[in-house]
mmCIF file of C-alpha atoms in Angstrom:
data_model
loop_
_atom_site.group_PDB
_atom_site.id
_atom_site.type_symbol
_atom_site.label_atom_id
_atom_site.label_comp_id
_atom_site.label_asym_id
_atom_site.label_seq_id
_atom_site.Cartn_x
_atom_site.Cartn_y
_atom_site.Cartn_z
ATOM 1 C CA UNK A 1 133.432 -68.255 129.882
ATOM 2 C CA UNK A 2 132.020 -65.143 131.553
ATOM 3 C CA UNK A 3 130.538 -62.574 129.247
ATOM 4 C CA UNK A 4 130.057 -58.936 130.108
ATOM 5 C CA UNK A 5 126.285 -59.057 130.237
ATOM 6 C CA UNK A 6 123.662 -57.681 132.580
ATOM 7 C CA UNK A 7 121.719 -60.493 134.196
ATOM 8 C CA UNK A 8 118.280 -61.008 132.669
ATOM 9 C CA UNK A 9 115.443 -62.964 134.263
ATOM 10 C CA UNK A 10 112.961 -64.347 131.743
ATOM 11 C CA UNK A 11 109.764 -66.176 132.651
ATOM 12 C CA UNK A 12 108.485 -68.761 130.186
ATOM 13 C CA UNK A 13 104.740 -69.088 130.522
ATOM 14 C CA UNK A 14 101.545 -69.869 128.617
ATOM 15 C CA UNK A 15 98.465 -70.219 130.787
ATOM 16 C CA UNK A 16 97.477 -73.521 129.210
ATOM 17 C CA UNK A 17 99.462 -76.633 130.106
ATOM 18 C CA UNK A 18 101.148 -79.000 127.663
ATOM 19 C CA UNK A 19 102.117 -76.423 125.044
ATOM 20 C CA UNK A 20 105.880 -76.922 125.393
ATOM 21 C CA UNK A 21 107.029 -74.481 128.082
ATOM 22 C CA UNK A 22 109.536 -76.826 129.727
ATOM 23 C CA UNK A 23 110.779 -78.055 126.346
ATOM 24 C CA UNK A 24 111.381 -74.430 125.410
ATOM 25 C CA UNK A 25 113.152 -73.653 128.697
ATOM 26 C CA UNK A 26 115.421 -76.715 128.433
ATOM 27 C CA UNK A 27 116.442 -76.136 124.825
ATOM 28 C CA UNK A 28 116.655 -72.335 124.871
ATOM 29 C CA UNK A 29 118.655 -72.524 128.108
ATOM 30 C CA UNK A 30 121.055 -75.059 126.683
ATOM 31 C CA UNK A 31 121.336 -72.951 123.537
ATOM 32 C CA UNK A 32 122.369 -69.917 125.586
ATOM 33 C CA UNK A 33 124.906 -72.042 127.487
ATOM 34 C CA UNK A 34 126.316 -73.236 124.151
ATOM 35 C CA UNK A 35 126.808 -69.577 123.259
ATOM 36 C CA UNK A 36 128.935 -69.177 126.382
ATOM 37 C CA UNK A 37 126.462 -67.551 128.758
ATOM 38 C CA UNK A 38 126.016 -68.595 132.373
ATOM 39 C CA UNK A 39 122.452 -69.835 132.548
ATOM 40 C CA UNK A 40 120.249 -70.896 135.443
ATOM 41 C CA UNK A 41 116.972 -72.692 134.791
ATOM 42 C CA UNK A 42 114.515 -72.326 137.652
ATOM 43 C CA UNK A 43 111.675 -74.849 137.770
ATOM 44 C CA UNK A 44 108.802 -73.207 139.672
ATOM 45 C CA UNK A 45 106.301 -75.982 139.014
ATOM 46 C CA UNK A 46 106.350 -77.166 142.619
ATOM 47 C CA UNK A 47 104.817 -80.632 142.968
ATOM 48 C CA UNK A 48 105.039 -81.362 139.229
ATOM 49 C CA UNK A 49 108.655 -80.749 138.277
ATOM 50 C CA UNK A 50 109.875 -81.873 134.871
ATOM 51 C CA UNK A 51 112.915 -79.819 133.836
ATOM 52 C CA UNK A 52 115.163 -82.298 135.667
ATOM 53 C CA UNK A 53 113.879 -85.093 133.415
ATOM 54 C CA UNK A 54 114.222 -83.039 130.260
ATOM 55 C CA UNK A 55 117.854 -82.316 131.072
ATOM 56 C CA UNK A 56 118.662 -85.833 132.291
ATOM 57 C CA UNK A 57 119.520 -84.531 135.767
ATOM 58 C CA UNK A 58 116.840 -86.273 137.819
ATOM 59 C CA UNK A 59 119.308 -88.541 139.628
ATOM 60 C CA UNK A 60 121.506 -85.709 140.854
ATOM 61 C CA UNK A 61 118.980 -83.658 142.827
ATOM 62 C CA UNK A 62 119.707 -83.290 146.530
ATOM 63 C CA UNK A 63 118.061 -79.990 147.468
ATOM 64 C CA UNK A 64 115.352 -78.010 145.717
ATOM 65 C CA UNK A 65 113.825 -74.538 145.414
ATOM 66 C CA UNK A 66 111.694 -74.907 148.552
ATOM 67 C CA UNK A 67 114.755 -75.990 150.571
ATOM 68 C CA UNK A 68 116.542 -72.831 149.397
ATOM 69 C CA UNK A 69 113.748 -70.366 150.230
ATOM 70 C CA UNK A 70 113.240 -72.044 153.611
ATOM 71 C CA UNK A 71 116.962 -71.699 154.364
ATOM 72 C CA UNK A 72 117.584 -75.467 154.600
ATOM 73 C CA UNK A 73 120.540 -75.122 152.218
ATOM 74 C CA UNK A 74 122.526 -72.552 150.254
ATOM 75 C CA UNK A 75 121.589 -71.819 146.629
ATOM 76 C CA UNK A 76 124.895 -73.273 145.469
ATOM 77 C CA UNK A 77 124.070 -76.613 147.141
ATOM 78 C CA UNK A 78 120.739 -76.866 145.354
ATOM 79 C CA UNK A 79 122.021 -76.006 141.874
ATOM 80 C CA UNK A 80 122.591 -79.026 139.640
ATOM 81 C CA UNK A 81 125.155 -78.420 136.895
ATOM 82 C CA UNK A 82 124.735 -79.960 133.444
ATOM 83 C CA UNK A 83 127.285 -82.667 132.733
ATOM 84 C CA UNK A 84 128.406 -81.465 129.302
ATOM 85 C CA UNK A 85 127.644 -77.768 129.711
ATOM 86 C CA UNK A 86 128.630 -76.673 133.235
ATOM 87 C CA UNK A 87 127.613 -73.077 132.386
ATOM 88 C CA UNK A 88 124.063 -74.414 132.638
ATOM 89 C CA UNK A 89 122.595 -75.008 136.096
ATOM 90 C CA UNK A 90 119.178 -76.184 137.199
ATOM 91 C CA UNK A 91 117.390 -75.134 140.348
ATOM 92 C CA UNK A 92 114.817 -77.920 140.588
ATOM 93 C CA UNK A 93 111.314 -77.577 141.964
ATOM 94 C CA UNK A 94 110.307 -79.649 144.978
ATOM 95 C CA UNK A 95 108.334 -82.715 143.949
ATOM 96 C CA UNK A 96 106.581 -83.492 147.227
ATOM 97 C CA UNK A 97 105.621 -79.999 148.381
ATOM 98 C CA UNK A 98 102.919 -77.493 147.398
ATOM 99 C CA UNK A 99 103.051 -74.259 145.415
ATOM 100 C CA UNK A 100 101.565 -72.335 148.328
ATOM 101 C CA UNK A 101 104.712 -72.987 150.368
ATOM 102 C CA UNK A 102 106.588 -70.333 148.397
ATOM 103 C CA UNK A 103 105.512 -66.688 148.318
ATOM 104 C CA UNK A 104 106.427 -63.995 145.757
ATOM 105 C CA UNK A 105 108.745 -62.135 148.142
ATOM 106 C CA UNK A 106 110.842 -65.292 148.579
ATOM 107 C CA UNK A 107 111.054 -65.746 144.816
ATOM 108 C CA UNK A 108 112.105 -62.133 144.383
ATOM 109 C CA UNK A 109 114.923 -62.629 146.880
ATOM 110 C CA UNK A 110 115.976 -65.895 145.232
ATOM 111 C CA UNK A 111 116.181 -64.382 141.734
ATOM 112 C CA UNK A 112 118.046 -61.394 143.157
ATOM 113 C CA UNK A 113 120.699 -63.771 144.492
ATOM 114 C CA UNK A 114 120.876 -65.756 141.235
ATOM 115 C CA UNK A 115 121.477 -62.555 139.244
ATOM 116 C CA UNK A 116 124.891 -62.261 140.912
ATOM 117 C CA UNK A 117 126.068 -65.496 139.305
ATOM 118 C CA UNK A 118 124.178 -65.880 136.050
ATOM 119 C CA UNK A 119 123.742 -63.966 132.793
ATOM 120 C CA UNK A 120 120.359 -65.526 132.044
ATOM 121 C CA UNK A 121 117.810 -66.872 134.495
ATOM 122 C CA UNK A 122 115.035 -68.767 132.727
ATOM 123 C CA UNK A 123 112.037 -69.318 134.985
ATOM 124 C CA UNK A 124 109.758 -72.186 133.988
ATOM 125 C CA UNK A 125 106.252 -71.212 135.045
ATOM 126 C CA UNK A 126 103.594 -73.751 135.992
ATOM 127 C CA UNK A 127 100.382 -73.886 133.962
ATOM 128 C CA UNK A 128 97.571 -71.663 135.167
ATOM 129 C CA UNK A 129 97.417 -68.136 136.540
ATOM 130 C CA UNK A 130 97.325 -68.878 140.257
ATOM 131 C CA UNK A 131 100.009 -68.557 142.949
ATOM 132 C CA UNK A 132 102.660 -70.521 141.066
ATOM 133 C CA UNK A 133 102.320 -68.175 138.095
ATOM 134 C CA UNK A 134 102.614 -65.123 140.349
ATOM 135 C CA UNK A 135 105.781 -66.575 141.882
ATOM 136 C CA UNK A 136 107.204 -67.158 138.411
ATOM 137 C CA UNK A 137 106.674 -63.601 137.170
ATOM 138 C CA UNK A 138 107.388 -61.528 140.271
ATOM 139 C CA UNK A 139 111.074 -60.984 139.516
ATOM 140 C CA UNK A 140 111.037 -61.266 135.713
ATOM 141 C CA UNK A 141 112.449 -58.592 133.415
ATOM 142 C CA UNK A 142 110.992 -60.272 130.349
ATOM 143 C CA UNK A 143 108.539 -63.009 129.510
ATOM 144 C CA UNK A 144 108.158 -65.524 126.722
ATOM 145 C CA UNK A 145 104.684 -66.788 125.919
ATOM 146 C CA UNK A 146 104.638 -70.276 124.397
ATOM 147 C CA UNK A 147 101.525 -70.887 122.335
ATOM 148 C CA UNK A 148 100.187 -73.643 120.080
ATOM 149 C CA UNK A 149 98.284 -72.543 116.975
ATOM 150 C CA UNK A 150 94.855 -73.495 118.323
ATOM 151 C CA UNK A 151 92.047 -71.499 119.913
ATOM 152 C CA UNK A 152 92.264 -72.687 123.580
ATOM 153 C CA UNK A 153 95.996 -72.033 123.704
ATOM 154 C CA UNK A 154 95.761 -68.598 122.040
ATOM 155 C CA UNK A 155 92.899 -67.507 124.295
ATOM 156 C CA UNK A 156 94.796 -68.509 127.447
ATOM 157 C CA UNK A 157 97.936 -66.799 126.179
ATOM 158 C CA UNK A 158 95.995 -63.618 125.528
ATOM 159 C CA UNK A 159 94.778 -63.671 129.124
ATOM 160 C CA UNK A 160 98.335 -64.214 130.374
ATOM 161 C CA UNK A 161 99.644 -61.338 128.225
ATOM 162 C CA UNK A 162 97.099 -59.069 129.929
ATOM 163 C CA UNK A 163 98.324 -60.203 133.352
ATOM 164 C CA UNK A 164 101.979 -59.728 132.373
ATOM 165 C CA UNK A 165 101.222 -56.214 131.118
ATOM 166 C CA UNK A 166 99.466 -55.429 134.418
ATOM 167 C CA UNK A 167 102.575 -56.676 136.232
ATOM 168 C CA UNK A 168 104.694 -54.238 134.168
ATOM 169 C CA UNK A 169 106.868 -56.916 132.571
ATOM 170 C CA UNK A 170 109.131 -54.932 130.273
ATOM 171 C CA UNK A 171 109.162 -57.137 127.194
ATOM 172 C CA UNK A 172 106.873 -59.971 126.167
ATOM 173 C CA UNK A 173 107.866 -62.250 123.289
ATOM 174 C CA UNK A 174 106.030 -65.025 121.523
ATOM 175 C CA UNK A 175 107.104 -68.559 120.625
ATOM 176 C CA UNK A 176 104.642 -70.415 118.425
ATOM 177 C CA UNK A 177 105.189 -74.115 119.021
ATOM 178 C CA UNK A 178 104.002 -77.282 117.247
ATOM 179 C CA UNK A 179 103.430 -75.566 113.917
ATOM 180 C CA UNK A 180 102.415 -77.886 111.079
ATOM 181 C CA UNK A 181 102.924 -76.210 107.712
ATOM 182 C CA UNK A 182 100.925 -78.843 105.806
ATOM 183 C CA UNK A 183 97.878 -78.237 108.029
ATOM 184 C CA UNK A 184 98.237 -74.470 107.597
ATOM 185 C CA UNK A 185 98.437 -74.941 103.845
ATOM 186 C CA UNK A 186 95.242 -77.011 103.904
ATOM 187 C CA UNK A 187 93.480 -74.363 105.971
ATOM 188 C CA UNK A 188 93.169 -76.543 109.061
ATOM 189 C CA UNK A 189 95.574 -74.770 111.370
ATOM 190 C CA UNK A 190 95.829 -71.102 112.326
ATOM 191 C CA UNK A 191 98.793 -69.590 110.529
ATOM 192 C CA UNK A 192 101.750 -68.077 112.353
ATOM 193 C CA UNK A 193 100.720 -64.661 111.009
ATOM 194 C CA UNK A 194 97.155 -64.971 112.323
ATOM 195 C CA UNK A 195 98.296 -66.060 115.791
ATOM 196 C CA UNK A 196 100.802 -63.228 115.928
ATOM 197 C CA UNK A 197 98.209 -60.699 114.721
ATOM 198 C CA UNK A 198 95.738 -61.784 117.374
ATOM 199 C CA UNK A 199 98.256 -61.636 120.215
ATOM 200 C CA UNK A 200 100.120 -58.588 118.840
ATOM 201 C CA UNK A 201 103.464 -59.180 120.551
ATOM 202 C CA UNK A 202 106.976 -59.656 119.177
ATOM 203 C CA UNK A 203 107.600 -63.034 117.515
ATOM 204 C CA UNK A 204 110.698 -64.690 118.976
ATOM 205 C CA UNK A 205 110.449 -68.109 117.374
ATOM 206 C CA UNK A 206 108.456 -70.592 115.319
ATOM 207 C CA UNK A 207 108.946 -74.233 116.296
ATOM 208 C CA UNK A 208 107.635 -76.958 113.991
ATOM 209 C CA UNK A 209 105.837 -80.056 115.229
ATOM 210 C CA UNK A 210 108.560 -82.654 115.618
ATOM 211 C CA UNK A 211 108.260 -86.267 116.732
ATOM 212 C CA UNK A 212 111.882 -86.177 117.833
ATOM 213 C CA UNK A 213 110.856 -84.061 120.832
ATOM 214 C CA UNK A 214 109.257 -87.157 122.385
ATOM 215 C CA UNK A 215 112.517 -89.012 121.902
ATOM 216 C CA UNK A 216 114.365 -86.132 123.525
ATOM 217 C CA UNK A 217 112.053 -86.171 126.580
ATOM 218 C CA UNK A 218 112.568 -89.916 126.899
ATOM 219 C CA UNK A 219 116.348 -89.700 126.738
ATOM 220 C CA UNK A 220 116.799 -86.564 128.823
ATOM 221 C CA UNK A 221 118.656 -84.799 126.037
ATOM 222 C CA UNK A 222 117.084 -81.471 125.030
ATOM 223 C CA UNK A 223 116.054 -81.474 121.389
ATOM 224 C CA UNK A 224 118.530 -78.675 120.617
ATOM 225 C CA UNK A 225 121.268 -81.359 120.849
ATOM 226 C CA UNK A 226 119.554 -83.421 118.125
ATOM 227 C CA UNK A 227 121.128 -82.530 114.762
ATOM 228 C CA UNK A 228 118.290 -84.175 112.854
ATOM 229 C CA UNK A 229 115.579 -82.154 114.533
ATOM 230 C CA UNK A 230 113.987 -79.099 112.894
ATOM 231 C CA UNK A 231 112.606 -78.119 116.307
ATOM 232 C CA UNK A 232 116.157 -78.275 117.650
ATOM 233 C CA UNK A 233 117.292 -75.831 114.945
ATOM 234 C CA UNK A 234 114.392 -73.540 115.790
ATOM 235 C CA UNK A 235 115.395 -73.528 119.478
ATOM 236 C CA UNK A 236 119.025 -72.769 118.587
ATOM 237 C CA UNK A 237 117.751 -69.745 116.662
ATOM 238 C CA UNK A 238 115.573 -68.696 119.609
ATOM 239 C CA UNK A 239 118.605 -68.790 121.917
ATOM 240 C CA UNK A 240 120.557 -66.637 119.499
ATOM 241 C CA UNK A 241 117.706 -64.142 119.162
ATOM 242 C CA UNK A 242 117.411 -63.975 122.964
ATOM 243 C CA UNK A 243 121.059 -63.018 123.143
ATOM 244 C CA UNK A 244 120.486 -60.189 120.689
ATOM 245 C CA UNK A 245 121.395 -61.754 117.344
ATOM 246 C CA UNK A 246 119.322 -61.074 114.270
ATOM 247 C CA UNK A 247 118.465 -64.550 112.956
ATOM 248 C CA UNK A 248 116.003 -65.230 110.115
ATOM 249 C CA UNK A 249 113.093 -67.559 110.799
ATOM 250 C CA UNK A 250 113.294 -71.161 109.592
ATOM 251 C CA UNK A 251 111.576 -72.070 106.354
ATOM 252 C CA UNK A 252 109.058 -74.692 107.462
ATOM 253 C CA UNK A 253 107.551 -75.508 104.084
ATOM 254 C CA UNK A 254 107.852 -79.168 103.147
ATOM 255 C CA UNK A 255 106.325 -79.120 99.694
ATOM 256 C CA UNK A 256 107.222 -82.612 98.543
ATOM 257 C CA UNK A 257 105.935 -84.229 95.354
ATOM 258 C CA UNK A 258 103.649 -86.467 97.428
ATOM 259 C CA UNK A 259 102.104 -83.541 99.295
ATOM 260 C CA UNK A 260 101.522 -81.736 95.974
ATOM 261 C CA UNK A 261 99.771 -84.817 94.533
ATOM 262 C CA UNK A 262 97.690 -85.184 97.716
ATOM 263 C CA UNK A 263 96.532 -81.600 97.447
ATOM 264 C CA UNK A 264 95.786 -82.008 93.739
ATOM 265 C CA UNK A 265 93.382 -84.843 94.563
ATOM 266 C CA UNK A 266 92.029 -83.136 97.690
ATOM 267 C CA UNK A 267 93.179 -85.918 99.999
ATOM 268 C CA UNK A 268 95.720 -83.981 102.002
ATOM 269 C CA UNK B 1 84.573 -95.718 95.341
ATOM 270 C CA UNK B 2 87.109 -94.316 97.770
ATOM 271 C CA UNK B 3 89.253 -93.452 94.795
ATOM 272 C CA UNK B 4 86.365 -91.578 93.131
ATOM 273 C CA UNK B 5 85.656 -89.721 96.339
ATOM 274 C CA UNK B 6 89.136 -88.302 96.079
ATOM 275 C CA UNK B 7 87.896 -86.120 93.231
ATOM 276 C CA UNK B 8 84.902 -84.888 95.173
ATOM 277 C CA UNK B 9 84.619 -81.508 96.803
ATOM 278 C CA UNK B 10 87.093 -80.901 99.599
ATOM 279 C CA UNK B 11 85.875 -80.126 103.105
ATOM 280 C CA UNK B 12 85.794 -76.470 103.965
ATOM 281 C CA UNK B 13 89.015 -75.276 105.644
ATOM 282 C CA UNK B 14 88.551 -74.951 109.389
ATOM 283 C CA UNK B 15 91.215 -72.325 110.059
ATOM 284 C CA UNK B 16 89.055 -69.493 108.699
ATOM 285 C CA UNK B 17 86.253 -70.437 111.062
ATOM 286 C CA UNK B 18 88.761 -70.796 113.886
ATOM 287 C CA UNK B 19 90.091 -67.342 113.097
ATOM 288 C CA UNK B 20 86.609 -65.809 113.354
ATOM 289 C CA UNK B 21 85.860 -67.693 116.574
ATOM 290 C CA UNK B 22 89.176 -66.627 118.032
ATOM 291 C CA UNK B 23 88.504 -63.019 117.141
ATOM 292 C CA UNK B 24 85.167 -63.224 118.952
ATOM 293 C CA UNK B 25 86.417 -64.997 122.096
ATOM 294 C CA UNK B 26 89.378 -62.637 122.428
ATOM 295 C CA UNK B 27 87.111 -59.603 122.110
ATOM 296 C CA UNK B 28 84.870 -60.872 124.873
ATOM 297 C CA UNK B 29 87.851 -61.735 127.043
ATOM 298 C CA UNK B 30 89.689 -58.454 126.541
ATOM 299 C CA UNK B 31 86.761 -56.145 127.041
ATOM 300 C CA UNK B 32 85.241 -58.285 129.778
ATOM 301 C CA UNK B 33 81.945 -57.735 128.021
ATOM 302 C CA UNK B 34 78.826 -57.910 130.134
ATOM 303 C CA UNK B 35 76.033 -59.471 128.063
ATOM 304 C CA UNK B 36 73.399 -57.348 129.842
ATOM 305 C CA UNK B 37 75.290 -54.171 129.026
ATOM 306 C CA UNK B 38 75.561 -55.283 125.418
ATOM 307 C CA UNK B 39 71.773 -55.716 125.238
ATOM 308 C CA UNK B 40 71.308 -52.290 126.811
ATOM 309 C CA UNK B 41 73.722 -50.882 124.244
ATOM 310 C CA UNK B 42 71.675 -52.550 121.488
ATOM 311 C CA UNK B 43 68.454 -51.036 122.851
ATOM 312 C CA UNK B 44 70.047 -47.586 122.945
ATOM 313 C CA UNK B 45 71.142 -47.923 119.327
ATOM 314 C CA UNK B 46 67.569 -48.731 118.330
ATOM 315 C CA UNK B 47 66.376 -45.659 120.247
ATOM 316 C CA UNK B 48 68.982 -43.545 118.469
ATOM 317 C CA UNK B 49 67.765 -44.805 115.104
ATOM 318 C CA UNK B 50 64.292 -43.652 116.060
ATOM 319 C CA UNK B 51 65.616 -40.226 117.086
ATOM 320 C CA UNK B 52 67.297 -39.889 113.707
ATOM 321 C CA UNK B 53 64.119 -40.866 111.827
ATOM 322 C CA UNK B 54 65.031 -44.427 110.952
ATOM 323 C CA UNK B 55 62.764 -47.445 111.397
ATOM 324 C CA UNK B 56 64.605 -50.631 112.358
ATOM 325 C CA UNK B 57 63.321 -53.230 109.927
ATOM 326 C CA UNK B 58 65.272 -56.369 110.848
ATOM 327 C CA UNK B 59 67.417 -58.142 113.414
ATOM 328 C CA UNK B 60 69.964 -55.887 115.105
ATOM 329 C CA UNK B 61 73.262 -57.648 115.768
ATOM 330 C CA UNK B 62 76.177 -56.405 117.856
ATOM 331 C CA UNK B 63 79.386 -58.368 117.303
ATOM 332 C CA UNK B 64 82.599 -57.457 119.107
ATOM 333 C CA UNK B 65 85.709 -58.332 117.097
ATOM 334 C CA UNK B 66 89.330 -58.277 118.028
ATOM 335 C CA UNK B 67 92.145 -56.807 115.962
ATOM 336 C CA UNK B 68 95.672 -56.434 117.320
ATOM 337 C CA UNK B 69 94.575 -56.179 120.951
ATOM 338 C CA UNK B 70 91.847 -53.642 120.112
ATOM 339 C CA UNK B 71 88.162 -54.490 120.333
ATOM 340 C CA UNK B 72 85.967 -53.339 117.487
ATOM 341 C CA UNK B 73 82.199 -53.355 117.992
ATOM 342 C CA UNK B 74 80.433 -54.137 114.750
ATOM 343 C CA UNK B 75 76.780 -53.205 114.782
ATOM 344 C CA UNK B 76 74.505 -54.313 111.993
ATOM 345 C CA UNK B 77 71.209 -52.359 112.012
ATOM 346 C CA UNK B 78 68.895 -52.795 109.046
ATOM 347 C CA UNK B 79 66.897 -49.552 108.772
ATOM 348 C CA UNK B 80 64.533 -47.708 106.495
ATOM 349 C CA UNK B 81 63.940 -43.951 106.451
ATOM 350 C CA UNK B 82 60.691 -43.148 108.264
ATOM 351 C CA UNK B 83 57.948 -42.213 105.801
ATOM 352 C CA UNK B 84 56.877 -39.173 107.784
ATOM 353 C CA UNK B 85 60.523 -38.286 108.637
#
């Protein structure tokens, strides 16, 4: 299905590693494809690719991003289509090359070409704020910051927001990942409100901590396909918000009888 | 004994402390605060107190805080009106 939609390039970034950027890209991208959009996921983490594993496409890679920018192949040859959702394509990062082998001008040209074929281009940024990060943001219209509710992650995200603002990225949204409502209730985790107040950007999604994400990484099926996963539901909502729908945030409270008793006796 | 400890006082929540720490580290990061400049600023405030006939009678503290991407400099200056002022 081809929708009448201007192509949008969105960089998913964080500064700090391990906060769930690639998980967010895989599930939000699949969510947009489920909604009927043509979606390309671009893995810019050259040397440390992982989107292929998260989508279960690792065995189908022939060419990669570096091959494309070096002119070794056409973009179409390097794109790997998802088996169940052919509207979703992956442009994998090279695994045995270095980030320095791609420069921002090449990325700009690449994204320009991808815009002709896709409604959404989700660019998975590497951790850090060095060359790989600059490549990931150079052609972005929007950015999504993925943050965990803890000080090191929020501080790094704040630094990245400053860099994105300097680069004149039009819209910057926030996804707060690995939220644990019981820890917030006990005063041991920064609340969603506090994180959002500190970073002062638009909240796009709240994703609860979910053990099923590990299962999803192991199986190569993005968590959005897991009906039992709360995180999967949160990512489905994020995809819908990205496409302009007004979707309420998930209620994350899990106030069971046991948790109430634990709190009563101060053992939670 | 473990059971009895359950009724004891609960540990202080850490999120409040984390929130204060975060506010401080973000302020420093956003304003790129130079510690030397901050000390100079502190010295100037003490001079100003003198100009306005106040004696500084305790520790002067300058604490940058962050609120919605704005840095707020909180200065605590314990003073007393000069007797001959």
